[in-house]
Short mmCIF file of C-alpha atoms and ligand atoms in Angstrom, two decimals:
data_model
loop_
_atom_site.label_atom_id
_atom_site.label_comp_id
_atom_site.label_asym_id
_atom_site.label_seq_id
_atom_site.Cartn_x
_atom_site.Cartn_y
_atom_site.Cartn_z
CA MET A 1010 0.31 -0.05 0.21
CA LYS A 1011 2.99 2.86 -0.30
CA VAL A 1012 2.30 5.26 -3.15
CA LYS A 1013 4.66 5.04 -5.23
CA LYS A 1014 3.23 6.18 -8.54
CA ALA A 1015 2.28 10.27 -9.40
CA VAL A 1016 0.01 11.38 -12.15
CA PHE A 1017 0.46 14.57 -13.71
CA PRO A 1018 -2.06 15.96 -15.62
CA VAL A 1019 -0.88 18.53 -17.44
CA ALA A 1020 -3.15 17.90 -20.82
CA GLY A 1021 -5.17 21.15 -20.85
CA LEU A 1022 -5.96 24.15 -22.90
CA GLY A 1023 -4.57 26.19 -20.05
CA THR A 1024 -7.26 28.75 -22.21
CA ARG A 1025 -6.03 31.58 -19.87
CA PHE A 1026 -2.83 32.05 -20.50
CA ILE A 1027 -3.70 32.64 -24.24
CA PRO A 1028 -0.92 33.46 -26.56
CA ALA A 1029 1.51 32.22 -24.06
CA THR A 1030 -0.11 28.92 -23.67
CA LYS A 1031 -1.25 28.32 -27.76
CA ALA A 1032 1.90 26.14 -28.52
CA MET A 1033 3.16 25.53 -25.14
CA ALA A 1034 1.52 23.61 -22.15
CA LYS A 1035 0.70 25.74 -18.41
CA GLU A 1036 2.62 24.16 -16.76
CA MET A 1037 5.60 25.24 -18.75
CA LEU A 1038 5.32 28.81 -17.20
CA PRO A 1039 8.48 30.08 -15.52
CA VAL A 1040 8.36 30.59 -12.05
CA VAL A 1041 11.33 32.83 -11.28
CA ASP A 1042 12.79 30.40 -13.73
CA LYS A 1043 12.26 26.92 -13.13
CA PRO A 1044 8.89 25.86 -15.28
CA ILE A 1045 5.37 25.17 -12.59
CA ILE A 1046 5.80 21.68 -13.61
CA GLN A 1047 9.09 20.95 -11.77
CA TYR A 1048 8.40 22.52 -8.51
CA ALA A 1049 6.05 20.09 -8.66
CA VAL A 1050 7.78 17.27 -9.99
CA GLU A 1051 10.68 17.95 -6.76
CA GLU A 1052 7.77 17.69 -4.79
CA ALA A 1053 7.06 14.48 -5.75
CA PHE A 1054 10.26 12.84 -5.85
CA GLN A 1055 10.41 14.24 -2.59
CA ALA A 1056 7.89 12.29 -1.08
CA GLY A 1057 9.24 9.44 -2.65
CA ILE A 1058 7.52 8.86 -5.19
CA GLU A 1059 9.67 6.68 -7.57
CA GLN A 1060 7.23 6.67 -10.82
CA ILE A 1061 6.33 10.35 -12.90
CA ILE A 1062 3.27 9.93 -15.46
CA PHE A 1063 2.96 12.84 -17.25
CA VAL A 1064 -0.35 13.10 -19.44
CA THR A 1065 0.34 15.44 -21.63
CA GLY A 1066 -1.28 17.04 -24.50
CA ARG A 1067 -0.49 19.69 -26.78
CA GLY A 1068 2.80 21.33 -24.96
CA LYS A 1069 5.03 17.35 -25.14
CA LYS A 1070 7.74 18.53 -26.54
CA ALA A 1071 9.49 21.29 -24.70
CA LEU A 1072 8.12 19.21 -21.79
CA GLU A 1073 9.51 15.90 -23.12
CA ASP A 1074 12.95 18.21 -23.37
CA HIS A 1075 12.41 19.57 -20.16
CA PHE A 1076 13.32 16.04 -18.34
CA ASP A 1077 15.71 15.05 -20.66
CA ARG A 1078 19.58 15.71 -20.65
CA SER A 1079 20.83 18.00 -23.48
CA PHE A 1080 23.81 17.07 -24.40
CA GLU A 1081 24.32 20.69 -26.20
CA ILE A 1082 23.49 22.92 -23.25
CA GLU A 1083 26.08 20.55 -20.77
CA HIS A 1084 28.92 20.37 -23.09
CA ALA A 1085 28.78 24.67 -23.41
CA LEU A 1086 28.27 25.10 -20.21
CA GLU A 1087 31.11 22.95 -19.23
CA HIS A 1088 33.09 24.38 -21.85
CA LYS A 1089 32.77 28.07 -20.34
CA GLY A 1090 32.59 26.35 -16.99
CA LYS A 1091 29.78 26.97 -15.47
CA SER A 1092 29.94 23.89 -13.25
CA ASP A 1093 26.68 25.03 -10.92
CA LEU A 1094 24.70 25.41 -13.62
CA LEU A 1095 25.78 22.31 -14.93
CA LYS A 1096 24.99 20.43 -11.86
CA GLN A 1097 21.71 22.01 -11.91
CA ILE A 1098 20.51 20.80 -15.44
CA GLN A 1099 21.88 17.71 -15.20
CA GLU A 1100 20.40 16.96 -11.62
CA LEU A 1101 17.07 17.94 -12.60
CA VAL A 1102 16.71 14.77 -15.08
CA PRO A 1103 14.96 11.69 -12.91
CA LYS A 1104 16.71 8.37 -13.67
CA THR A 1105 16.28 6.93 -16.92
CA GLY A 1106 12.96 4.48 -16.85
CA THR A 1107 11.39 6.73 -13.91
CA ILE A 1108 8.60 9.04 -16.37
CA VAL A 1109 6.12 7.57 -18.14
CA TYR A 1110 3.85 9.88 -20.78
CA THR A 1111 0.86 9.05 -21.85
CA ARG A 1112 -1.58 11.00 -24.18
CA GLN A 1113 -5.25 12.88 -23.74
CA ASN A 1114 -6.14 12.37 -27.24
CA GLN A 1115 -9.65 15.70 -26.19
CA PRO A 1116 -9.29 17.84 -23.08
CA LEU A 1117 -13.03 16.44 -21.90
CA GLY A 1118 -11.85 16.99 -18.06
CA LEU A 1119 -9.48 16.85 -14.93
CA GLY A 1120 -11.11 13.66 -14.46
CA HIS A 1121 -10.42 12.06 -17.53
CA ALA A 1122 -6.97 12.68 -17.93
CA ILE A 1123 -6.40 11.02 -14.83
CA TRP A 1124 -8.61 8.25 -15.71
CA CYS A 1125 -6.22 8.28 -19.13
CA ALA A 1126 -3.48 6.90 -16.70
CA ARG A 1127 -5.22 3.85 -15.29
CA ASP A 1128 -3.61 0.98 -17.17
CA ILE A 1129 0.08 2.73 -15.86
CA VAL A 1130 -1.28 2.96 -12.92
CA GLY A 1131 -3.06 -0.26 -11.93
CA ASP A 1132 -4.41 -1.41 -9.01
CA GLU A 1133 -2.11 0.69 -6.26
CA PRO A 1134 -2.58 4.05 -4.57
CA PHE A 1135 -1.55 7.09 -6.33
CA ALA A 1136 -0.92 10.24 -5.97
CA VAL A 1137 -1.98 13.10 -8.49
CA LEU A 1138 -0.11 16.85 -8.11
CA LEU A 1139 -1.64 19.67 -10.16
CA ALA A 1140 1.22 21.39 -10.82
CA ASP A 1141 -1.01 24.93 -11.45
CA ASP A 1142 -1.44 25.31 -7.28
CA LEU A 1143 1.91 25.85 -6.47
CA ILE A 1144 2.55 25.99 -2.56
CA GLN A 1145 4.96 28.11 -0.20
CA THR A 1146 5.62 26.47 2.53
CA ASP A 1147 8.00 24.50 4.84
CA LYS A 1148 6.79 21.17 4.82
CA PRO A 1149 6.01 19.67 0.87
CA VAL A 1150 2.57 18.95 1.04
CA LEU A 1151 2.71 15.85 -0.65
CA SER A 1152 5.40 13.91 1.72
CA GLU A 1153 2.65 15.21 4.64
CA MET A 1154 0.54 13.93 3.04
CA VAL A 1155 1.96 10.23 2.53
CA LYS A 1156 3.08 10.00 6.01
CA LYS A 1157 -1.04 10.76 6.95
CA PHE A 1158 -1.68 7.83 4.15
CA ASP A 1159 0.70 5.49 5.72
CA ARG A 1160 -1.19 5.72 8.85
CA LEU A 1161 -4.95 6.36 7.80
CA ARG A 1162 -5.07 4.08 4.56
CA ALA A 1163 -7.63 6.14 2.40
CA SER A 1164 -7.14 8.76 -0.10
CA MET A 1165 -7.09 12.02 0.65
CA ALA A 1166 -6.91 15.46 -0.39
CA ALA A 1167 -5.28 18.68 0.20
CA VAL A 1168 -8.22 21.04 1.64
CA MET A 1169 -7.66 24.81 2.87
CA GLU A 1170 -10.34 27.33 3.55
CA VAL A 1171 -10.88 30.26 0.19
CA GLU A 1172 -13.40 33.02 0.98
CA LYS A 1173 -16.82 33.11 0.76
CA GLU A 1174 -17.46 34.59 -2.71
CA GLN A 1175 -15.02 32.10 -3.92
CA THR A 1176 -16.36 28.89 -4.01
CA ASP A 1177 -17.41 28.60 -7.37
CA LYS A 1178 -14.19 28.07 -8.24
CA TYR A 1179 -13.16 24.69 -6.35
CA GLY A 1180 -14.34 21.74 -5.43
CA ILE A 1181 -16.01 22.37 -1.81
CA LEU A 1182 -15.96 19.90 1.36
CA ASP A 1183 -18.63 19.14 3.72
CA ALA A 1184 -17.00 17.72 5.91
CA THR A 1185 -15.67 16.69 9.84
CA CYS A 1186 -12.62 17.66 11.76
CA VAL A 1187 -11.60 14.35 13.24
CA GLU A 1188 -8.23 15.63 13.69
CA ASP A 1189 -6.10 19.25 13.81
CA ASP A 1190 -5.26 18.95 10.57
CA ILE A 1191 -7.04 16.61 9.10
CA VAL A 1192 -11.20 16.48 8.07
CA ARG A 1193 -13.07 13.38 6.97
CA ILE A 1194 -15.45 14.22 4.18
CA ASP A 1195 -18.78 13.77 4.03
CA ASP A 1196 -20.32 15.50 0.86
CA MET A 1197 -18.25 17.55 -2.07
CA ILE A 1198 -19.40 19.88 -4.69
CA GLU A 1199 -18.11 21.22 -8.36
CA LYS A 1200 -17.52 25.01 -8.17
CA PRO A 1201 -20.56 25.81 -6.36
CA SER A 1202 -21.94 29.85 -5.75
CA PRO A 1203 -21.27 30.62 -2.64
CA GLU A 1204 -25.21 30.41 -1.41
CA GLU A 1205 -24.75 26.41 -2.58
CA ALA A 1206 -21.41 25.96 -1.05
CA PRO A 1207 -21.75 23.62 2.34
CA SER A 1208 -18.64 25.16 4.15
CA ASN A 1209 -15.23 27.25 2.32
CA LEU A 1210 -13.11 24.68 2.59
CA ALA A 1211 -12.43 23.54 -0.99
CA ILE A 1212 -9.98 20.82 -2.64
CA ILE A 1213 -6.33 21.58 -3.52
CA GLY A 1214 -4.58 20.61 -6.52
CA ARG A 1215 -2.70 17.12 -4.68
CA TYR A 1216 -4.33 14.05 -4.01
CA ILE A 1217 -3.46 10.55 -3.09
CA LEU A 1218 -6.51 8.59 -4.14
CA MET A 1219 -7.21 4.61 -4.11
CA PRO A 1220 -7.14 2.97 -7.70
CA LYS A 1221 -10.91 1.92 -7.61
CA ILE A 1222 -11.69 5.77 -8.81
CA PHE A 1223 -10.73 4.55 -11.73
CA GLU A 1224 -13.93 2.91 -12.41
CA TYR A 1225 -16.16 5.61 -11.43
CA LEU A 1226 -13.94 7.86 -13.58
CA GLY A 1227 -14.30 5.13 -16.54
CA ARG A 1228 -17.98 6.43 -16.50
CA ARG A 1229 -17.11 9.90 -18.16
CA LYS A 1230 -20.11 11.76 -16.82
CA LYS A 1231 -19.98 15.34 -17.77
CA GLY A 1232 -19.78 17.71 -14.35
CA ALA A 1233 -20.04 21.48 -13.41
CA GLY A 1234 -18.72 23.51 -17.23
CA GLY A 1235 -19.14 19.69 -19.16
CA GLU A 1236 -15.82 18.46 -18.12
CA ILE A 1237 -15.63 14.92 -16.80
CA GLN A 1238 -14.75 16.08 -13.07
CA LEU A 1239 -12.53 14.45 -10.70
CA THR A 1240 -14.88 15.61 -7.87
CA ASP A 1241 -17.68 13.84 -8.95
CA ALA A 1242 -16.02 10.12 -9.45
CA MET A 1243 -14.47 10.79 -5.45
CA LYS A 1244 -18.36 11.59 -4.45
CA ILE A 1245 -19.23 8.27 -5.62
CA LEU A 1246 -16.23 6.63 -3.99
CA LEU A 1247 -17.74 8.26 -0.48
CA LYS A 1248 -20.40 5.99 -0.30
CA GLU A 1249 -17.70 3.07 -0.62
CA GLN A 1250 -15.11 4.05 1.06
CA PRO A 1251 -13.38 7.39 3.63
CA ILE A 1252 -12.16 9.79 2.31
CA PHE A 1253 -9.97 12.44 3.87
CA GLY A 1254 -8.96 16.24 4.12
CA TYR A 1255 -5.47 17.57 5.02
CA LYS A 1256 -5.33 21.21 5.72
CA PHE A 1257 -2.21 22.13 5.22
CA ASN A 1258 0.35 24.86 6.26
CA GLY A 1259 1.24 27.51 3.71
CA LYS A 1260 0.22 29.73 1.09
CA ARG A 1261 -1.41 28.36 -2.13
CA PHE A 1262 -0.92 30.29 -5.08
CA ASP A 1263 -2.92 29.44 -8.21
CA CYS A 1264 -0.44 29.42 -11.52
CA GLY A 1265 -3.57 28.92 -13.75
CA ASP A 1266 -4.74 31.75 -12.85
CA LYS A 1267 -2.38 35.61 -14.39
CA ALA A 1268 -3.01 37.05 -11.19
CA GLY A 1269 -2.12 33.99 -8.78
CA PHE A 1270 0.47 33.81 -11.20
CA GLN A 1271 2.25 36.81 -10.65
CA MET A 1272 1.36 36.39 -6.64
CA ALA A 1273 3.57 33.51 -7.62
CA ASN A 1274 6.69 34.79 -9.12
CA LEU A 1275 7.25 37.57 -6.34
CA ALA A 1276 6.79 35.12 -3.81
CA PHE A 1277 9.63 32.85 -4.38
CA ALA A 1278 11.65 35.53 -5.80
CA LEU A 1279 11.41 37.07 -3.03
CA GLU A 1280 12.97 34.00 -1.18
CA ARG A 1281 15.78 34.27 -3.15
CA PRO A 1282 18.80 36.50 -1.97
CA ASP A 1283 20.42 37.06 -4.76
CA ILE A 1284 17.29 39.47 -6.81
CA ARG A 1285 15.48 39.71 -3.37
CA ASN A 1286 16.88 43.29 -2.71
CA ARG A 1287 16.55 44.44 -5.98
CA LEU A 1288 12.72 43.13 -6.14
CA ILE A 1289 11.71 45.14 -2.11
CA LYS A 1290 12.88 49.07 -4.08
CA PHE A 1291 11.56 48.51 -6.47
CA ILE A 1292 7.96 47.52 -4.81
CA ARG A 1293 8.93 50.26 -2.85
CA ASP A 1294 8.91 52.61 -5.33
CA VAL A 1295 5.76 51.39 -7.50
CA GLU A 1296 4.09 51.64 -3.98
CA LYS A 1297 4.68 55.26 -4.34
CA ASP A 1298 2.72 55.68 -7.19
CA PHE A 1299 -0.45 54.40 -5.44
P1 UTP B 2034 -7.65 24.22 -15.35
O1 UTP B 2034 -8.86 23.67 -14.77
O2 UTP B 2034 -6.47 25.16 -14.57
O3 UTP B 2034 -8.11 23.90 -17.13
O4 UTP B 2034 -6.97 22.18 -14.83
P2 UTP B 2034 -6.89 24.77 -17.71
O5 UTP B 2034 -7.67 24.03 -19.42
O6 UTP B 2034 -5.44 23.87 -18.09
O7 UTP B 2034 -7.36 26.13 -18.09
P3 UTP B 2034 -7.80 26.96 -18.74
O8 UTP B 2034 -8.83 27.75 -17.17
O9 UTP B 2034 -8.79 26.66 -20.10
O10 UTP B 2034 -6.99 28.20 -18.58
C1 UTP B 2034 -6.47 21.98 -13.84
C2 UTP B 2034 -5.29 21.08 -14.59
O11 UTP B 2034 -6.14 19.68 -14.86
C3 UTP B 2034 -5.54 19.56 -16.29
C4 UTP B 2034 -4.55 21.21 -16.58
O12 UTP B 2034 -3.47 20.68 -17.47
C5 UTP B 2034 -4.50 21.50 -15.21
O13 UTP B 2034 -3.00 20.92 -14.46
N1 UTP B 2034 -6.68 18.99 -17.31
C6 UTP B 2034 -8.11 19.66 -16.97
C7 UTP B 2034 -6.03 18.12 -18.27
O14 UTP B 2034 -4.75 17.49 -17.53
N2 UTP B 2034 -6.70 18.24 -19.50
C8 UTP B 2034 -8.19 18.45 -19.19
O15 UTP B 2034 -9.36 18.49 -19.87
C9 UTP B 2034 -9.40 19.23 -18.10
#
């Protein structure tokens, strides 16, 4: 029952970032100097994940190349004596054979994208990471969830409180608190209006799921926005198995949204000693104009 595989759905159209996403997956957009997908892949390996499964669509080539060796760049860096950079790009390439790619031929929704990985995952619990949910925290969220899973042995999603007016952007929970940072999910609804929402507790893009979910995803039932939604399949799973929510500690940025993406860049850039002071000076100068 160890969580060894992680699915990364990266086949969405990213329409909110057009034209940047016309020929490139949104997950390849950089936050400071790393594509957002790399943050999520690093988080997965840190949590002990052994196999990365990308469900891709357009922009596949850039993503595949990013996680592969580039002899041309390595040679140039070696020649120029830039050993730090050389080490960095060599280290970001996972061990041969640990990445698997499959393709979602049509962007029918997140639930459908995950279902596309069913044969690669097989009959074992697996993680799902949505790279556009970037989380700044001392304790990487997936590592914490894997620890909780080892004890609870049930499906789980990362959750956080959102503003009541924002519930129509998330999967929202009806849940009961069972530990300081764990809730037991009683029901869930995808993108409810603030009036319909049973709470302001929202699901964020980190999951550990039991393989039974594939059966319900396979029904291909359309939900909110006419898409095959993961939340709808989890709702059916709930009738048979418990699902928990992990209330993580940290700041979450929605990099699928233009403002959220800029905030992520600023927050992560302020953690970099080499650029921090210049940015603070700039922010103070800009602030004077408001
Ligand atoms: P979003 O809801 O952000 O959709 O997907 P999107 O298409 O990427 O972006 P917009 O709304 O058009 O700007 C959440 C995650 O699910 C993946 C996306 O790649 C993203 O990681 N996804 C979504 C798929 O892989 N396939 C789909 O059919 C839909």
